GROMACS .gro file of C-alpha atoms in nm:
model
  277
    1GLY     CA    1  -4.048   1.224  -0.222
    2TYR     CA    2  -4.096   0.923  -0.026
    3SER     CA    3  -3.719   0.885   0.082
    4VAL     CA    4  -3.643   1.244   0.124
    5SER     CA    5  -3.943   1.277   0.379
    6PHE     CA    6  -3.817   0.992   0.570
    7PHE     CA    7  -3.445   1.150   0.572
    8LEU     CA    8  -3.587   1.480   0.709
    9LYS     CA    9  -3.748   1.283   1.002
   10ASP     CA   10  -3.414   1.166   1.142
   11PRO     CA   11  -3.125   1.266   0.939
   12VAL     CA   12  -2.853   1.155   1.167
   13TYR     CA   13  -3.002   0.792   1.198
   14TYR     CA   14  -3.014   0.761   0.821
   15LEU     CA   15  -2.663   0.907   0.765
   16GLU     CA   16  -2.527   0.637   1.015
   17GLN     CA   17  -2.732   0.380   0.819
   18TYR     CA   18  -2.547   0.482   0.504
   19ARG     CA   19  -2.223   0.411   0.693
   20ILE     CA   20  -2.324   0.054   0.701
   21SER     CA   21  -2.430   0.042   0.334
   22GLN     CA   22  -2.801   0.094   0.420
   23VAL     CA   23  -2.994   0.357   0.211
   24LEU     CA   24  -3.297   0.559   0.239
   25PRO     CA   25  -3.648   0.354   0.214
   26THR     CA   26  -3.781   0.338  -0.117
   27PRO     CA   27  -4.149   0.268  -0.217
   28ALA     CA   28  -4.060  -0.035  -0.409
   29GLY     CA   29  -4.026  -0.292  -0.122
   30GLY     CA   30  -3.685  -0.207  -0.027
   31ASP     CA   31  -3.534  -0.282  -0.394
   32TYR     CA   32  -3.363   0.044  -0.396
   33VAL     CA   33  -3.118  -0.066  -0.684
   34ARG     CA   34  -3.395  -0.138  -0.939
   35PHE     CA   35  -3.618   0.153  -0.795
   36SER     CA   36  -3.314   0.397  -0.851
   37LEU     CA   37  -3.246   0.253  -1.214
   38THR     CA   38  -3.633   0.294  -1.285
   39VAL     CA   39  -3.601   0.664  -1.180
   40ALA     CA   40  -3.284   0.717  -1.393
   41LEU     CA   41  -3.443   0.552  -1.689
   42PHE     CA   42  -3.763   0.807  -1.646
   43CYS     CA   43  -3.511   1.083  -1.668
   44VAL     CA   44  -3.400   0.967  -1.986
   45TRP     CA   45  -3.741   0.910  -2.131
   46CYS     CA   46  -3.817   1.271  -2.026
   47ALA     CA   47  -3.528   1.383  -2.229
   48TYR     CA   48  -3.636   1.166  -2.509
   49ILE     CA   49  -3.995   1.319  -2.558
   50TRP     CA   50  -3.853   1.680  -2.500
   51PRO     CA   51  -3.865   1.758  -2.890
   52VAL     CA   52  -4.235   1.659  -2.914
   53LEU     CA   53  -4.368   1.878  -2.626
   54HIS     CA   54  -4.518   2.158  -2.801
   55THR     CA   55  -4.581   2.413  -2.526
   56ARG     CA   56  -4.332   2.621  -2.334
   57SER     CA   57  -4.513   2.537  -1.991
   58LEU     CA   58  -4.490   2.185  -2.058
   59LYS     CA   59  -4.119   2.183  -2.138
   60TRP     CA   60  -4.057   2.383  -1.832
   61PHE     CA   61  -4.226   2.142  -1.609
   62THR     CA   62  -4.058   1.837  -1.784
   63GLY     CA   63  -3.725   2.006  -1.727
   64PHE     CA   64  -3.809   2.093  -1.346
   65VAL     CA   65  -3.905   1.733  -1.293
   66MET     CA   66  -3.572   1.620  -1.459
   67VAL     CA   67  -3.369   1.825  -1.236
   68VAL     CA   68  -3.573   1.713  -0.891
   69ILE     CA   69  -3.515   1.357  -1.018
   70ALA     CA   70  -3.134   1.429  -1.077
   71LEU     CA   71  -3.108   1.593  -0.728
   72TYR     CA   72  -3.320   1.319  -0.568
   73LEU     CA   73  -3.101   1.039  -0.707
   74HIS     CA   74  -2.791   1.231  -0.540
   75VAL     CA   75  -2.963   1.229  -0.222
   76LEU     CA   76  -3.061   0.861  -0.237
   77ALA     CA   77  -2.713   0.784  -0.351
   78VAL     CA   78  -2.766   0.443  -0.495
   79ARG     CA   79  -2.477   0.383  -0.732
   80THR     CA   80  -2.663   0.213  -0.980
   81GLY     CA   81  -2.906   0.483  -1.040
   82LEU     CA   82  -2.624   0.737  -1.038
   83ILE     CA   83  -2.414   0.563  -1.279
   84ALA     CA   84  -2.736   0.516  -1.525
   85LEU     CA   85  -2.784   0.885  -1.491
   86TYR     CA   86  -2.420   1.001  -1.540
   87MET     CA   87  -2.395   0.721  -1.846
   88PHE     CA   88  -2.691   0.920  -2.020
   89VAL     CA   89  -2.556   1.255  -1.959
   90ALA     CA   90  -2.205   1.164  -2.056
   91GLY     CA   91  -2.347   0.988  -2.369
   92TRP     CA   92  -2.565   1.280  -2.462
   93GLY     CA   93  -2.276   1.513  -2.432
   94ILE     CA   94  -2.074   1.298  -2.681
   95PHE     CA   95  -2.378   1.258  -2.924
   96LEU     CA   96  -2.429   1.630  -2.905
   97GLY     CA   97  -2.047   1.721  -2.956
   98LEU     CA   98  -2.030   1.484  -3.261
   99ARG     CA   99  -2.342   1.587  -3.416
  100LYS     CA  100  -2.399   1.963  -3.335
  101SER     CA  101  -2.153   2.154  -3.139
  102LYS     CA  102  -1.797   1.996  -2.980
  103LEU     CA  103  -1.816   2.318  -2.744
  104LEU     CA  104  -2.173   2.204  -2.628
  105GLY     CA  105  -2.049   1.826  -2.566
  106VAL     CA  106  -1.753   1.954  -2.375
  107GLY     CA  107  -1.981   2.183  -2.150
  108ILE     CA  108  -2.196   1.908  -2.067
  109ILE     CA  109  -1.902   1.672  -1.986
  110ALA     CA  110  -1.751   1.950  -1.782
  111PHE     CA  111  -2.077   2.011  -1.608
  112LEU     CA  112  -2.118   1.638  -1.528
  113ILE     CA  113  -1.768   1.615  -1.376
  114GLY     CA  114  -1.841   1.935  -1.157
  115ALA     CA  115  -2.171   1.796  -1.041
  116ALA     CA  116  -2.022   1.457  -0.922
  117TYR     CA  117  -1.755   1.649  -0.741
  118LEU     CA  118  -1.988   1.871  -0.572
  119GLY     CA  119  -2.231   1.591  -0.486
  120ILE     CA  120  -1.967   1.369  -0.348
  121ASN     CA  121  -1.830   1.656  -0.106
  122TYR     CA  122  -2.148   1.826  -0.018
  123VAL     CA  123  -2.418   1.586  -0.042
  124PRO     CA  124  -2.426   1.432   0.293
  125THR     CA  125  -2.574   1.068   0.192
  126LEU     CA  126  -2.351   1.068  -0.112
  127LYS     CA  127  -2.052   1.188   0.101
  128THR     CA  128  -2.128   0.901   0.339
  129ARG     CA  129  -2.173   0.619   0.053
  130PHE     CA  130  -1.840   0.718  -0.115
  131GLY     CA  131  -1.680   0.722   0.224
  132TYR     CA  132  -1.804   0.357   0.284
  133LEU     CA  133  -1.680   0.249  -0.059
  134SER     CA  134  -1.327   0.390  -0.012
  135TYR     CA  135  -1.324   0.213   0.351
  136THR     CA  136  -1.432  -0.113   0.197
  137TYR     CA  137  -1.173  -0.107  -0.071
  138MET     CA  138  -0.917  -0.021   0.194
  139MET     CA  139  -1.038  -0.328   0.414
  140TYR     CA  140  -1.036  -0.555   0.130
  141MET     CA  141  -0.663  -0.447   0.022
  142GLN     CA  142  -0.570  -0.540   0.374
  143GLY     CA  143  -0.693  -0.895   0.356
  144GLU     CA  144  -1.032  -0.862   0.509
  145ARG     CA  145  -1.265  -1.149   0.362
  146THR     CA  146  -1.566  -1.173   0.586
  147GLY     CA  147  -1.834  -1.046   0.365
  148ASN     CA  148  -1.951  -0.780   0.616
  149TYR     CA  149  -1.922  -0.513   0.339
  150SER     CA  150  -2.169  -0.522   0.052
  151ASP     CA  151  -1.917  -0.466  -0.223
  152MET     CA  152  -1.662  -0.712  -0.061
  153GLY     CA  153  -1.937  -0.967  -0.053
  154ARG     CA  154  -1.989  -0.913  -0.428
  155LEU     CA  155  -1.636  -0.973  -0.517
  156ILE     CA  156  -1.630  -1.284  -0.293
  157SER     CA  157  -1.935  -1.420  -0.469
  158TYR     CA  158  -1.757  -1.385  -0.795
  159SER     CA  159  -1.467  -1.572  -0.667
  160VAL     CA  160  -1.666  -1.845  -0.535
  161ALA     CA  161  -1.888  -1.866  -0.846
  162GLY     CA  162  -1.576  -1.876  -1.057
  163LYS     CA  163  -1.430  -2.152  -0.910
  164ILE     CA  164  -1.738  -2.354  -0.934
  165ILE     CA  165  -1.783  -2.288  -1.273
  166LYS     CA  166  -1.426  -2.409  -1.364
  167ARG     CA  167  -1.554  -2.735  -1.199
  168HIS     CA  168  -1.893  -2.745  -1.429
  169PRO     CA  169  -1.824  -2.552  -1.719
  170VAL     CA  170  -2.042  -2.743  -1.960
  171THR     CA  171  -2.366  -2.840  -1.775
  172GLY     CA  172  -2.331  -2.603  -1.457
  173VAL     CA  173  -2.471  -2.718  -1.133
  174GLY     CA  174  -2.855  -2.675  -1.193
  175ALA     CA  175  -3.051  -2.395  -1.131
  176GLY     CA  176  -3.217  -2.540  -0.810
  177ASP     CA  177  -2.854  -2.639  -0.676
  178MET     CA  178  -2.692  -2.302  -0.719
  179LEU     CA  179  -2.726  -2.203  -0.342
  180PRO     CA  180  -2.625  -2.514  -0.210
  181ALA     CA  181  -2.324  -2.535  -0.429
  182MET     CA  182  -2.239  -2.161  -0.337
  183GLN     CA  183  -2.279  -2.253   0.041
  184GLN     CA  184  -2.039  -2.541  -0.028
  185GLY     CA  185  -1.800  -2.313  -0.188
  186TYR     CA  186  -1.800  -2.046   0.084
  187LYS     CA  187  -1.743  -2.314   0.344
  188GLN     CA  188  -1.446  -2.457   0.144
  189TRP     CA  189  -1.291  -2.124   0.015
  190TYR     CA  190  -1.427  -1.850   0.274
  191PRO     CA  191  -1.525  -2.018   0.595
  192ASP     CA  192  -1.519  -1.675   0.769
  193VAL     CA  193  -1.826  -1.562   0.573
  194VAL     CA  194  -2.117  -1.627   0.806
  195PRO     CA  195  -2.416  -1.803   0.639
  196GLU     CA  196  -2.645  -1.469   0.609
  197LYS     CA  197  -2.382  -1.325   0.403
  198GLN     CA  198  -2.313  -1.586   0.160
  199LEU     CA  199  -2.485  -1.504  -0.175
  200LEU     CA  200  -2.521  -1.601  -0.530
  201PRO     CA  201  -2.292  -1.452  -0.782
  202HIS     CA  202  -2.421  -1.074  -0.819
  203ASN     CA  203  -2.380  -1.091  -1.183
  204GLN     CA  204  -2.645  -1.208  -1.405
  205PHE     CA  205  -2.393  -1.366  -1.677
  206MET     CA  206  -2.237  -1.582  -1.388
  207VAL     CA  207  -2.567  -1.690  -1.255
  208VAL     CA  208  -2.663  -1.846  -1.593
  209TRP     CA  209  -2.344  -2.011  -1.664
  210LEU     CA  210  -2.334  -2.124  -1.277
  211GLY     CA  211  -2.671  -2.284  -1.307
  212CYS     CA  212  -2.719  -2.387  -1.676
  213GLY     CA  213  -2.360  -2.423  -1.844
  214ILE     CA  214  -2.178  -2.261  -2.120
  215VAL     CA  215  -2.446  -2.320  -2.384
  216ALA     CA  216  -2.718  -2.128  -2.205
  217PHE     CA  217  -2.428  -1.861  -2.139
  218VAL     CA  218  -2.345  -1.816  -2.497
  219ILE     CA  219  -2.737  -1.781  -2.582
  220PHE     CA  220  -2.802  -1.541  -2.295
  221VAL     CA  221  -2.521  -1.324  -2.423
  222LEU     CA  222  -2.654  -1.324  -2.779
  223TRP     CA  223  -3.002  -1.258  -2.643
  224CYS     CA  224  -2.863  -0.930  -2.439
  225PHE     CA  225  -2.685  -0.789  -2.753
  226TYR     CA  226  -2.952  -0.881  -2.986
  227PRO     CA  227  -3.140  -0.555  -2.938
  228LEU     CA  228  -2.849  -0.371  -3.099
  229LYS     CA  229  -2.969  -0.517  -3.435
  230ALA     CA  230  -3.240  -0.267  -3.436
  231MET     CA  231  -2.999   0.049  -3.380
  232GLU     CA  232  -3.021   0.302  -3.653
  233LYS     CA  233  -2.810   0.631  -3.695
  234GLY     CA  234  -2.938   0.943  -3.559
  235ARG     CA  235  -3.126   1.033  -3.246
  236GLU     CA  236  -3.328   0.729  -3.234
  237GLY     CA  237  -3.032   0.506  -3.259
  238PHE     CA  238  -2.854   0.683  -2.960
  239TYR     CA  239  -3.143   0.660  -2.737
  240LEU     CA  240  -3.197   0.295  -2.806
  241PHE     CA  241  -2.835   0.234  -2.728
  242ILE     CA  242  -2.805   0.442  -2.417
  243VAL     CA  243  -3.090   0.256  -2.260
  244TRP     CA  244  -2.966  -0.065  -2.349
  245ALA     CA  245  -2.620   0.021  -2.214
  246ILE     CA  246  -2.785   0.145  -1.889
  247LEU     CA  247  -2.962  -0.182  -1.853
  248LEU     CA  248  -2.660  -0.387  -1.933
  249LEU     CA  249  -2.503  -0.217  -1.624
  250PRO     CA  250  -2.713  -0.397  -1.355
  251LEU     CA  251  -2.665  -0.739  -1.517
  252LEU     CA  252  -2.296  -0.699  -1.443
  253VAL     CA  253  -2.326  -0.623  -1.075
  254GLU     CA  254  -2.674  -0.789  -0.972
  255PRO     CA  255  -2.862  -1.105  -1.054
  256MET     CA  256  -3.135  -0.859  -1.180
  257LEU     CA  257  -3.363  -1.105  -1.395
  258ASP     CA  258  -3.394  -1.343  -1.096
  259VAL     CA  259  -3.667  -1.112  -0.943
  260GLN     CA  260  -3.992  -1.018  -1.113
  261PHE     CA  261  -3.938  -0.647  -1.060
  262GLY     CA  262  -3.581  -0.660  -1.237
  263VAL     CA  263  -3.755  -0.851  -1.543
  264PHE     CA  264  -4.019  -0.574  -1.568
  265VAL     CA  265  -3.767  -0.287  -1.552
  266TYR     CA  266  -3.534  -0.456  -1.831
  267LEU     CA  267  -3.813  -0.543  -2.062
  268PHE     CA  268  -4.034  -0.248  -2.013
  269PHE     CA  269  -3.778   0.037  -2.095
  270LEU     CA  270  -3.609  -0.173  -2.353
  271LEU     CA  271  -3.901  -0.251  -2.547
  272TRP     CA  272  -4.078   0.098  -2.491
  273GLN     CA  273  -3.774   0.261  -2.661
  274LYS     CA  274  -3.795   0.012  -2.962
  275HIS     CA  275  -4.141   0.062  -2.993
  276GLN     CA  276  -4.097   0.464  -3.011
  277MET     CA  277  -3.850   0.407  -3.305
   0.00000   0.00000   0.00000
């Protein structure tokens, strides 16, 4: 695909980019987090429609597409998409283990663990990405607080936002004043973080509370969990739950609903799964 062709042009350059948390180009305007999430959810959708594919050739083709997608996500090495894929496979294994065969369920989980191990050790981009994550954690434990590492920047943004929320728990600071408030917080608590590394909290729940206060936060939490009211027992309920859980993941590590593509991905896949029920 698009990203793999770029990698093949200059693999050494792109592997070096992974060492500084820059991933392969994607056709979504550089929004690799939501793009990888979309690809993973498409794989879930392929699995969902599998029983209604009435020809063997169509099932073989769909299975081939799913394998290619899974391999592509490992080459792209974006954690959001990979975790979404692994969540689905793990959930599917548990679901089949409880409903059909425990041996089958255990086999799927074992396959998942094996695939993760092989990917981390033998897929160059994923191996480099995992090494970057380990290095970032080591630097954080040694007291590094500059925000020069993407994961560390997230943790610092949580810390700053949490302290500001404690000052304005009821009303928040106002949606239009979040960035100035965060910049002032960085200046006070993390002065070593340069302005271009100062972020809004990479957590949608914190963004809502920071901007609009605790009442809006509670309403937002209820809104996020409301789709589970439609969950039923059986296969349909499992797929609604797993899509909901996968879409909950980026809300915890990104201000996903603050960008148009994020709103589209969240609503499209969740409402489409509900519609299929």
